[in-house]
Short mmCIF file of C-alpha atoms in Angstrom, two decimals:
data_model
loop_
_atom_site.label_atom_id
_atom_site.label_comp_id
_atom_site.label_asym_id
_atom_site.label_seq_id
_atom_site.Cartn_x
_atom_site.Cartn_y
_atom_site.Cartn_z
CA UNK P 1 41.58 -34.10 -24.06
CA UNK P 2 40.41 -34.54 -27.72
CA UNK P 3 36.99 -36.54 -27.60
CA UNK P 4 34.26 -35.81 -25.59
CA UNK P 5 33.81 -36.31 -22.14
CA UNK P 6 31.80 -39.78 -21.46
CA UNK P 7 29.35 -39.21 -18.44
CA UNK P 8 26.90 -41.59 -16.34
CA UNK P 9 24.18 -39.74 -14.77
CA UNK P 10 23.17 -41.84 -11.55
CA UNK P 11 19.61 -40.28 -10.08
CA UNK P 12 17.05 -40.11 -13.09
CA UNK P 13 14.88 -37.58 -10.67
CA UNK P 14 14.41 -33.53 -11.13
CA UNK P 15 17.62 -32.42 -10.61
CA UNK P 16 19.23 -35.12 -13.89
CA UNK P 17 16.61 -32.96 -16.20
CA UNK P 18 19.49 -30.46 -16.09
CA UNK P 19 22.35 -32.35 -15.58
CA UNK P 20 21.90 -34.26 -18.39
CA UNK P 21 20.85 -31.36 -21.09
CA UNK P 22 23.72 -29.27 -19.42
CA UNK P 23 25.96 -32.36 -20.24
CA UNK P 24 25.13 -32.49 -23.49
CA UNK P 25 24.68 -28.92 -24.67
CA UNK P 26 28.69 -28.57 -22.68
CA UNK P 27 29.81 -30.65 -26.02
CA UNK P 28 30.04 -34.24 -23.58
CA UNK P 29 28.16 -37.27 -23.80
CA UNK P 30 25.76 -39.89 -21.74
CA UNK P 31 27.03 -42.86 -21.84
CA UNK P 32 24.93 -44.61 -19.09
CA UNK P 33 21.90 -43.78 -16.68
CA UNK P 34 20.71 -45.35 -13.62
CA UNK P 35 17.87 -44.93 -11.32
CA UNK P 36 15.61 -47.15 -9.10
CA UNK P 37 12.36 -45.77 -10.24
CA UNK P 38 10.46 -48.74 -12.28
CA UNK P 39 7.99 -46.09 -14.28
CA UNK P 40 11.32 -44.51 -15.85
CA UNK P 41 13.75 -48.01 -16.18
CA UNK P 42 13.84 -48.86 -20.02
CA UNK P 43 13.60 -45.21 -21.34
CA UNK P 44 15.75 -43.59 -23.39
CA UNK P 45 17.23 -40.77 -21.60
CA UNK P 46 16.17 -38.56 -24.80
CA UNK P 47 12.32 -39.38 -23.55
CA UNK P 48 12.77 -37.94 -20.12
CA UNK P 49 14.82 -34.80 -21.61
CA UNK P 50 11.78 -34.40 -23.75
CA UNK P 51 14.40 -34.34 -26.65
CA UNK P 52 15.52 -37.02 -29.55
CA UNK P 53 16.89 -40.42 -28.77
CA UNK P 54 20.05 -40.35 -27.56
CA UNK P 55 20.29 -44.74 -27.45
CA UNK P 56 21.33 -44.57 -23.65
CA UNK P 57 18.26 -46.52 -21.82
CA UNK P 58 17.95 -45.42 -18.33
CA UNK P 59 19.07 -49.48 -16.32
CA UNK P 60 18.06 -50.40 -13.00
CA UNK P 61 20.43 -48.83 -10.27
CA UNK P 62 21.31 -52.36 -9.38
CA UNK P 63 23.02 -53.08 -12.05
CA UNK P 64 25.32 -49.97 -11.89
CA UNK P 65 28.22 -51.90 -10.43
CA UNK P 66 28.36 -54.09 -13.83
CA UNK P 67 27.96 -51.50 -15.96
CA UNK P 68 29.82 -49.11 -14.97
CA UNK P 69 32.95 -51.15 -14.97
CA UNK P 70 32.27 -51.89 -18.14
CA UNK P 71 31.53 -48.62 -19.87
CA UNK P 72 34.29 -47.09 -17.89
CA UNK P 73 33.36 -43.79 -18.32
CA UNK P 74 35.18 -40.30 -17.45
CA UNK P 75 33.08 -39.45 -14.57
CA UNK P 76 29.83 -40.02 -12.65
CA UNK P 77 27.41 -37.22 -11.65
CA UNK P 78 25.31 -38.85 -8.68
CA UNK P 79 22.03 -36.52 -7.63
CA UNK P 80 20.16 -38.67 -5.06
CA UNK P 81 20.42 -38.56 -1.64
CA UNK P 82 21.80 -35.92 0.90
CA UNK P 83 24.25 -38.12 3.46
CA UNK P 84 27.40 -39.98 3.01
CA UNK P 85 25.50 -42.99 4.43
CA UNK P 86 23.31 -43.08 1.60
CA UNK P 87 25.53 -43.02 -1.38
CA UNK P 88 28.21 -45.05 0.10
CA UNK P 89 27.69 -47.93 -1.95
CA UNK P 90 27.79 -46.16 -5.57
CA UNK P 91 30.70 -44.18 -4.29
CA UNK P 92 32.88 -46.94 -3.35
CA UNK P 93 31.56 -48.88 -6.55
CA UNK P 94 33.17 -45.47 -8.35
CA UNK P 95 36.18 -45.78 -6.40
CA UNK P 96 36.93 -49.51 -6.82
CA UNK P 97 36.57 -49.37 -10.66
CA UNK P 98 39.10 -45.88 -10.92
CA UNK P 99 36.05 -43.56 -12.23
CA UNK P 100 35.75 -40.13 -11.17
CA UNK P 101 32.51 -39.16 -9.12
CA UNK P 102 30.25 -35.65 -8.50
CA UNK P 103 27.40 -35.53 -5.97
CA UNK P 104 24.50 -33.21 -5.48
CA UNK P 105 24.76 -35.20 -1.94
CA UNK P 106 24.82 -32.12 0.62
CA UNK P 107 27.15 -33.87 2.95
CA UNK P 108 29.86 -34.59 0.54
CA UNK P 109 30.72 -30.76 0.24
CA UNK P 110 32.78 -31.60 3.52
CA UNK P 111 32.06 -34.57 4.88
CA UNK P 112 35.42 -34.98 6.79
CA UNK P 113 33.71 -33.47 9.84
CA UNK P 114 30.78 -35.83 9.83
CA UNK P 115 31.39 -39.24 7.99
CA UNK P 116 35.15 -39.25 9.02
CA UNK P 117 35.05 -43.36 9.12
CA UNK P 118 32.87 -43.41 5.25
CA UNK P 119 34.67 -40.61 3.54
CA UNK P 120 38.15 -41.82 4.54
CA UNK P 121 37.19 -45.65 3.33
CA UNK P 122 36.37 -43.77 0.30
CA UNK P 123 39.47 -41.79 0.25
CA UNK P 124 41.35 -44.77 0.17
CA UNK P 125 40.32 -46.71 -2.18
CA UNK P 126 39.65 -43.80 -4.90
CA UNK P 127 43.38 -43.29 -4.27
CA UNK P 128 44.53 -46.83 -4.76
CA UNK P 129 42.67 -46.64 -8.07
CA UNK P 130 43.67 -43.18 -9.25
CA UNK P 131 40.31 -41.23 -9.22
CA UNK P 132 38.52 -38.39 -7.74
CA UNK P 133 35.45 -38.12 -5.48
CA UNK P 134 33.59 -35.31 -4.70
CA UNK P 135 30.27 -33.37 -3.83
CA UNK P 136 29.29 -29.85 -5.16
CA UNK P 137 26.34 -28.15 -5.79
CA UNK P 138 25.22 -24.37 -4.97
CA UNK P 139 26.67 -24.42 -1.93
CA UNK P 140 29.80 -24.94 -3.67
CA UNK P 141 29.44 -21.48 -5.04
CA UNK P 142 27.19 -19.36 -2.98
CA UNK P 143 27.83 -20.51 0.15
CA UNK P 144 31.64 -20.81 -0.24
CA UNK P 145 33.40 -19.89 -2.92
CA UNK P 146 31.59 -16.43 -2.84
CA UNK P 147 32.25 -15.85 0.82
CA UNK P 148 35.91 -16.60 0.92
CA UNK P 149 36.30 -14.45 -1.99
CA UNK P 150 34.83 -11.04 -0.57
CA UNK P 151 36.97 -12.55 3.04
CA UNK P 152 39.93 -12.09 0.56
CA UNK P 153 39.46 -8.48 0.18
CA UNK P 154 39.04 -7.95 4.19
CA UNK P 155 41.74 -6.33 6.60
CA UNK P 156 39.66 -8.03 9.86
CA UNK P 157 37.44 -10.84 10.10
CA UNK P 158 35.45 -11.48 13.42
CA UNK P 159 32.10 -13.00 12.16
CA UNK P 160 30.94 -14.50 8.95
CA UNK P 161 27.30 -15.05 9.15
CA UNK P 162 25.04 -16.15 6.70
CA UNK P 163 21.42 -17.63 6.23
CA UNK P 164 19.91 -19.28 2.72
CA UNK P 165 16.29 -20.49 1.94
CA UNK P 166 15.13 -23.06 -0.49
CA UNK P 167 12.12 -24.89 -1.51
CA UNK P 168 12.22 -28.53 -0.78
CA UNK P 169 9.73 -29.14 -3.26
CA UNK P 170 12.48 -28.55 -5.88
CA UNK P 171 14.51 -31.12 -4.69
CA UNK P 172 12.82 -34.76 -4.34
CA UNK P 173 11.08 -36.96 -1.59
CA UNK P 174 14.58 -37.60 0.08
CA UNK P 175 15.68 -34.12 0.62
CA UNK P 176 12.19 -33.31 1.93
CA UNK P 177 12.40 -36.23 4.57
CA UNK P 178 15.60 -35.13 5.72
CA UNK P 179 13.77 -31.53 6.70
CA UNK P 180 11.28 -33.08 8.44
CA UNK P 181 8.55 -31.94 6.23
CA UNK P 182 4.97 -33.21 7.47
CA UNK P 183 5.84 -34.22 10.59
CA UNK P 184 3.98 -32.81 13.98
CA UNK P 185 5.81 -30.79 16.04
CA UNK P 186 6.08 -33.78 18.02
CA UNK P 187 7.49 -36.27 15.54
CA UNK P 188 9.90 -32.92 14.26
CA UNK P 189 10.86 -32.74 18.26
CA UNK P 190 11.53 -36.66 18.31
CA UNK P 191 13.06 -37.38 14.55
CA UNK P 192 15.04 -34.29 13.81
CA UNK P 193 15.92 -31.81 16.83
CA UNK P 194 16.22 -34.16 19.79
CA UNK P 195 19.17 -35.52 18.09
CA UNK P 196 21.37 -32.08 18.57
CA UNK P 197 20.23 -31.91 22.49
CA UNK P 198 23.23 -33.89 23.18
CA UNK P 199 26.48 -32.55 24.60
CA UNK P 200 30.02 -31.64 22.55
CA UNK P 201 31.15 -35.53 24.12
CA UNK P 202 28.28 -37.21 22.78
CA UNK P 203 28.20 -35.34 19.20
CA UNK P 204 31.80 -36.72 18.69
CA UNK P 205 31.25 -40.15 20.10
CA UNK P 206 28.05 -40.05 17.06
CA UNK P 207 30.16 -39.31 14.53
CA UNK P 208 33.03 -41.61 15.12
CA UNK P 209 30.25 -44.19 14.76
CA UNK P 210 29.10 -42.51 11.65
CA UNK P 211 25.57 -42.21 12.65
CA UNK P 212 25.72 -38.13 13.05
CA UNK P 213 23.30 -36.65 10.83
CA UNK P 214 24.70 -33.14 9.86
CA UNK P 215 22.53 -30.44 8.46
CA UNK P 216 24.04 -28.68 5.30
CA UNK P 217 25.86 -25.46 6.92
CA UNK P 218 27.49 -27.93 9.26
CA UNK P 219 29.92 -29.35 6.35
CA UNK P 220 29.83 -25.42 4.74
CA UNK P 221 31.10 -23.90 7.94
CA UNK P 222 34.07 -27.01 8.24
CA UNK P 223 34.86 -25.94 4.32
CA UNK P 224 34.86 -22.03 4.88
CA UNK P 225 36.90 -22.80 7.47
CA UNK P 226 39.02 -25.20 5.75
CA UNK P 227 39.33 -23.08 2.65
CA UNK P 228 40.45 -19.81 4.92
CA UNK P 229 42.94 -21.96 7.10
CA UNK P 230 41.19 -21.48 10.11
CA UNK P 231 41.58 -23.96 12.68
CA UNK P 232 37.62 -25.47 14.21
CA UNK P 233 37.29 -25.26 18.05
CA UNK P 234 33.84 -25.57 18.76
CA UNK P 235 30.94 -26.63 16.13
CA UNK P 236 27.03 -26.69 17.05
CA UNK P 237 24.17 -27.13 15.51
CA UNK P 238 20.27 -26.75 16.40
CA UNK P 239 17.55 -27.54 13.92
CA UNK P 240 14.00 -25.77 14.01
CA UNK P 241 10.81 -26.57 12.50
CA UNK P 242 9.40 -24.44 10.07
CA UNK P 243 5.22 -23.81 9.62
CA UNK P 244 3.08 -22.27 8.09
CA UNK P 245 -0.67 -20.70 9.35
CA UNK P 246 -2.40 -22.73 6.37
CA UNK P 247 -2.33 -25.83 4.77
CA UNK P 248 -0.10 -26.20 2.33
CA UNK P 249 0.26 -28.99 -0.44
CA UNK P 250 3.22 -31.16 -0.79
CA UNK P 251 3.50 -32.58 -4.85
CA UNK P 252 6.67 -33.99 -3.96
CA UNK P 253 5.45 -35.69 -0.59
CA UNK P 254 2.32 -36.65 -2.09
CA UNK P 255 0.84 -34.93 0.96
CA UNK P 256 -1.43 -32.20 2.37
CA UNK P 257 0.74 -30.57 5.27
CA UNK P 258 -1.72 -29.45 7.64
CA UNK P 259 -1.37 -26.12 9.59
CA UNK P 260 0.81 -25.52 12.21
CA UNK P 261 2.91 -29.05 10.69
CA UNK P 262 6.21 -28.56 9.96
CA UNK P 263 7.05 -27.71 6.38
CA UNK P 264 10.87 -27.93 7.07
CA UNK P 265 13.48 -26.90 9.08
CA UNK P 266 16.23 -24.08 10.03
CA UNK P 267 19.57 -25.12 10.69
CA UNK P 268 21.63 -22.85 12.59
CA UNK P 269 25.57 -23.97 13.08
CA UNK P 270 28.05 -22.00 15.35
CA UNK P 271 31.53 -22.55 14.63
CA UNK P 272 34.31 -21.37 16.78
CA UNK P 273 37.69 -20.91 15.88
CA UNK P 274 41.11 -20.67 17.61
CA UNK P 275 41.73 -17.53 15.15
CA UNK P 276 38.99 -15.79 16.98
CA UNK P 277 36.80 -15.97 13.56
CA UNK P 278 32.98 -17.31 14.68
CA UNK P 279 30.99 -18.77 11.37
CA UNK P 280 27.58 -18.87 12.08
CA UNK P 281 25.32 -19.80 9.35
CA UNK P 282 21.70 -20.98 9.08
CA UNK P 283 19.90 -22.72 6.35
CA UNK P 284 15.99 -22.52 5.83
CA UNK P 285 14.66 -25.84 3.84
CA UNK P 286 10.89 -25.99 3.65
CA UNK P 287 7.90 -26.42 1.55
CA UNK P 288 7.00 -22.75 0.21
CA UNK P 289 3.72 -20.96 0.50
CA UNK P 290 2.70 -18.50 -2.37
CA UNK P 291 5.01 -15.71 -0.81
CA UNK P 292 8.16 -17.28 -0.04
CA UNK P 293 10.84 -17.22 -2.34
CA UNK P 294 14.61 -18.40 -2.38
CA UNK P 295 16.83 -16.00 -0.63
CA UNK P 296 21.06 -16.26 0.04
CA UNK P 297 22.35 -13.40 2.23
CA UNK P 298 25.90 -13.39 4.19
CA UNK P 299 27.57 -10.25 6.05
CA UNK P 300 31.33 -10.70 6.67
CA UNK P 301 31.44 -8.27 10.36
CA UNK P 302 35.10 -7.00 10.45
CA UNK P 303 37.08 -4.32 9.07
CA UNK P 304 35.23 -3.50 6.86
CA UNK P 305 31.99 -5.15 7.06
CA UNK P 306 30.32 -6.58 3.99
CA UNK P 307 26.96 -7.20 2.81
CA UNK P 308 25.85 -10.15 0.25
CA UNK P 309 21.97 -9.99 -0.60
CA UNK P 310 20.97 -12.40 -3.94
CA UNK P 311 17.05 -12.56 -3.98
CA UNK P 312 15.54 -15.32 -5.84
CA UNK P 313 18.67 -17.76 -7.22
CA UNK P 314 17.52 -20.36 -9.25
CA UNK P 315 19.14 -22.76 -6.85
CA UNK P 316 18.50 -26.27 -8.90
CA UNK P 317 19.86 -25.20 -12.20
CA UNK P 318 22.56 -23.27 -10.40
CA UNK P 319 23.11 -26.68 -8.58
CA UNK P 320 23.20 -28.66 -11.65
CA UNK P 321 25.15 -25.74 -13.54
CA UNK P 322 27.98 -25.91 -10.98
CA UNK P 323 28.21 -29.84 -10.88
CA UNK P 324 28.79 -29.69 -14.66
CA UNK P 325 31.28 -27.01 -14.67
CA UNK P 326 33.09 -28.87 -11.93
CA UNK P 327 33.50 -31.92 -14.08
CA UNK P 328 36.74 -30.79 -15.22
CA UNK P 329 38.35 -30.48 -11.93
CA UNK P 330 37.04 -32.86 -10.38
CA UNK P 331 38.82 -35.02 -13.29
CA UNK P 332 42.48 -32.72 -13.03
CA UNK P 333 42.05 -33.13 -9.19
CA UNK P 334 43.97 -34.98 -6.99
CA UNK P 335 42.98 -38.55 -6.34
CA UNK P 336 40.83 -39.36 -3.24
CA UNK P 337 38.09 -37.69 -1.86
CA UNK P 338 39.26 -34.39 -2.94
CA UNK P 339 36.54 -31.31 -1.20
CA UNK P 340 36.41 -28.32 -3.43
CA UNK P 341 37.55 -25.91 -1.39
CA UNK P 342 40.77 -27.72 -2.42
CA UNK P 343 40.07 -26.94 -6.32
CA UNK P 344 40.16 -23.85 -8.67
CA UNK P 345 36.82 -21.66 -8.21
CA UNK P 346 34.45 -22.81 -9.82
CA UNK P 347 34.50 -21.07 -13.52
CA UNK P 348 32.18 -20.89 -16.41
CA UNK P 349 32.78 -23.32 -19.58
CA UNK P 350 32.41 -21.42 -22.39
CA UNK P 351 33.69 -24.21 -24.27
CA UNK P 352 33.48 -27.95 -24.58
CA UNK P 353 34.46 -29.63 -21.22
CA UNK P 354 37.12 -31.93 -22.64
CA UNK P 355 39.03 -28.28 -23.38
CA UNK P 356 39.21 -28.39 -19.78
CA UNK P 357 40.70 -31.38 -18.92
CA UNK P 358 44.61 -31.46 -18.38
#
């Protein structure tokens, strides 16, 4: 493609500081911004990039619908919330009006073994209109696209397990809530974990009503195990609060958590396969203390086993890095609701991201 690349950044939070700046300095445009936060409606995206004008005023999300069949631009990056439930609406807005979409939104990696009912309406209509919806992120990379690639140069496979931390704090208010940060043990018991003391019956009869709330390594495991052609025979999951022996302040919750609170959760999924293959892969959201730090480590057990250790990723801009980089496929993809596990690896644009596009 010749021109630039026109973008709408939907989500005006932490994680759009980089979108946006990656956007531009990628040799694409703004061309529209949306959020529902009145202390940032009316500013020039520029002001919240700390950078020059750039005559794109941040409108209220309500209004996206209108606008965005007007400007009609070449894709949407959407960094709010974490479930399909939650982004619904902009997605099928997306879909109806033929404009490509890419979420931060955790489900949306693989949401066809959670949302089935949402992501297939999507599917639809995207189709019908001749675009592309998707979610991506870091887990895109590091907990997929890295793991299938070191399965690749594996005689054997009989376990892949793996187990990421991450501060909440990095991500906003919603991600945060969905951990169960600052709840009592009680509330975490009540809110989060009682809903995965349920049996294999039950699970699927909560999903097919959409009202399953998956934690992020239960779409990764259904995309390794998409992406390696195995087939899923068994999937659980079990969340566990997280706390901490201190207090420990929450900027983002606007909170003091008090000791022995929970600061967040583990998520550990088992998934079976009927190639033998078990996936079994934990996730560790929670509000830091002075010594905890972002970890990603996976071991593929097999012949031969292999080791993965990255200490310290700079998960957010890695997040926002990868959704930018992914614009172009997501654009070249198939139309639907295309999972990347579907798409080329994720690469690095060295140049502008119209280069990219077929």
């Amino acid at each position: 493609m010749e021109r630039k690349l026109r973008i709408a950044q939907y989500g005006c939070g932490k994680m759009s500081l980089y979108t946006m700046r990656y956007v531009y300095e990628k040799g694409a445009e703004i061309v529209a911004a949306f959020d529902v936060n009145p202390n940032i409606i009316g500013k020039d995206v520029g002001d919240i990039l700390n950078n020059d004008n750039k005559g794109v005023l941040i409108q209220d999300a309500k209004s996206a619908e209108e606008v965005l069949a007007k400007v009609k631009p070449d894709c949407v990056i959407i960094t709010t919330m974490s479930l399909m439930k939650d982004l619904e609406d902009i997605l099928m807005i997306c879909a109806k009006n033929g404009i490509n979409a890419i979420t931060t939104c955790e489900e949306a990696i693989y949401p066809w073994n959670s949302a089935i009912t949402i992501t297939e309406k999507i599917h639809e209509e995207a189709k019908k209109n001749k675009c592309t919806i998707c979610g991506s992120g870091y887990q895109d990379v590091f907990w997929g696209n890295l793991i299938t690639t070191l399965a690749g140069a594996t005689h054997k496979i009989n376990k892949i397990k793996g187990k990421s931390s991450y501060n909440v704090e990095d991500y906003g208010i919603a991600l945060a809530q969905a951990h169960g940060a600052g709840l009592s043990l009680e509330e975490f018991e009540k809110e989060i974990a009682a809903t995965d003391n349920i049996t294999e019956e039950e699970r699927l009869e909560i999903i097919k009503k959409g009202e399953f709330m998956p934690s992020y390594m239960w779409s990764m495991n259904g995309w390794i195990a998409s992406q390696l052609g195995l087939t899923v025979k068994k999937q659980i999951q079990k969340c566990i609060p997280q706390t901490c022996n201190k207090d420990l302040n929450s900027t983002t919750l606007n909170m003091n958590i008090k000791e022995g609170y929970a600061t967040g959760m583990s998520a550990l999924v088992i998934t079976e396969t009927v190639e033998g293959i078990t996936i079994e892969s934990e996730c560790i959201g929670k509000v830091y203390s002075e010594e905890d730090i972002d970890s990603n480590e996976w071991t593929i057990y097999g012949e031969p086993d292999t080791k993965m250790v990255i200490q310290n990723p700079c998960t957010v801009e890695l997040t926002c890095a990868t959704i930018v980089n992914r614009i172009p496929d997501v654009i070249n993809a198939p139309y639907g609701f295309t999972t990347t596990e579907k798409m080329p690896r994720a690469i690095y644009r060295s140049k502008a991201l119209n280069e990219y596009v077929k």
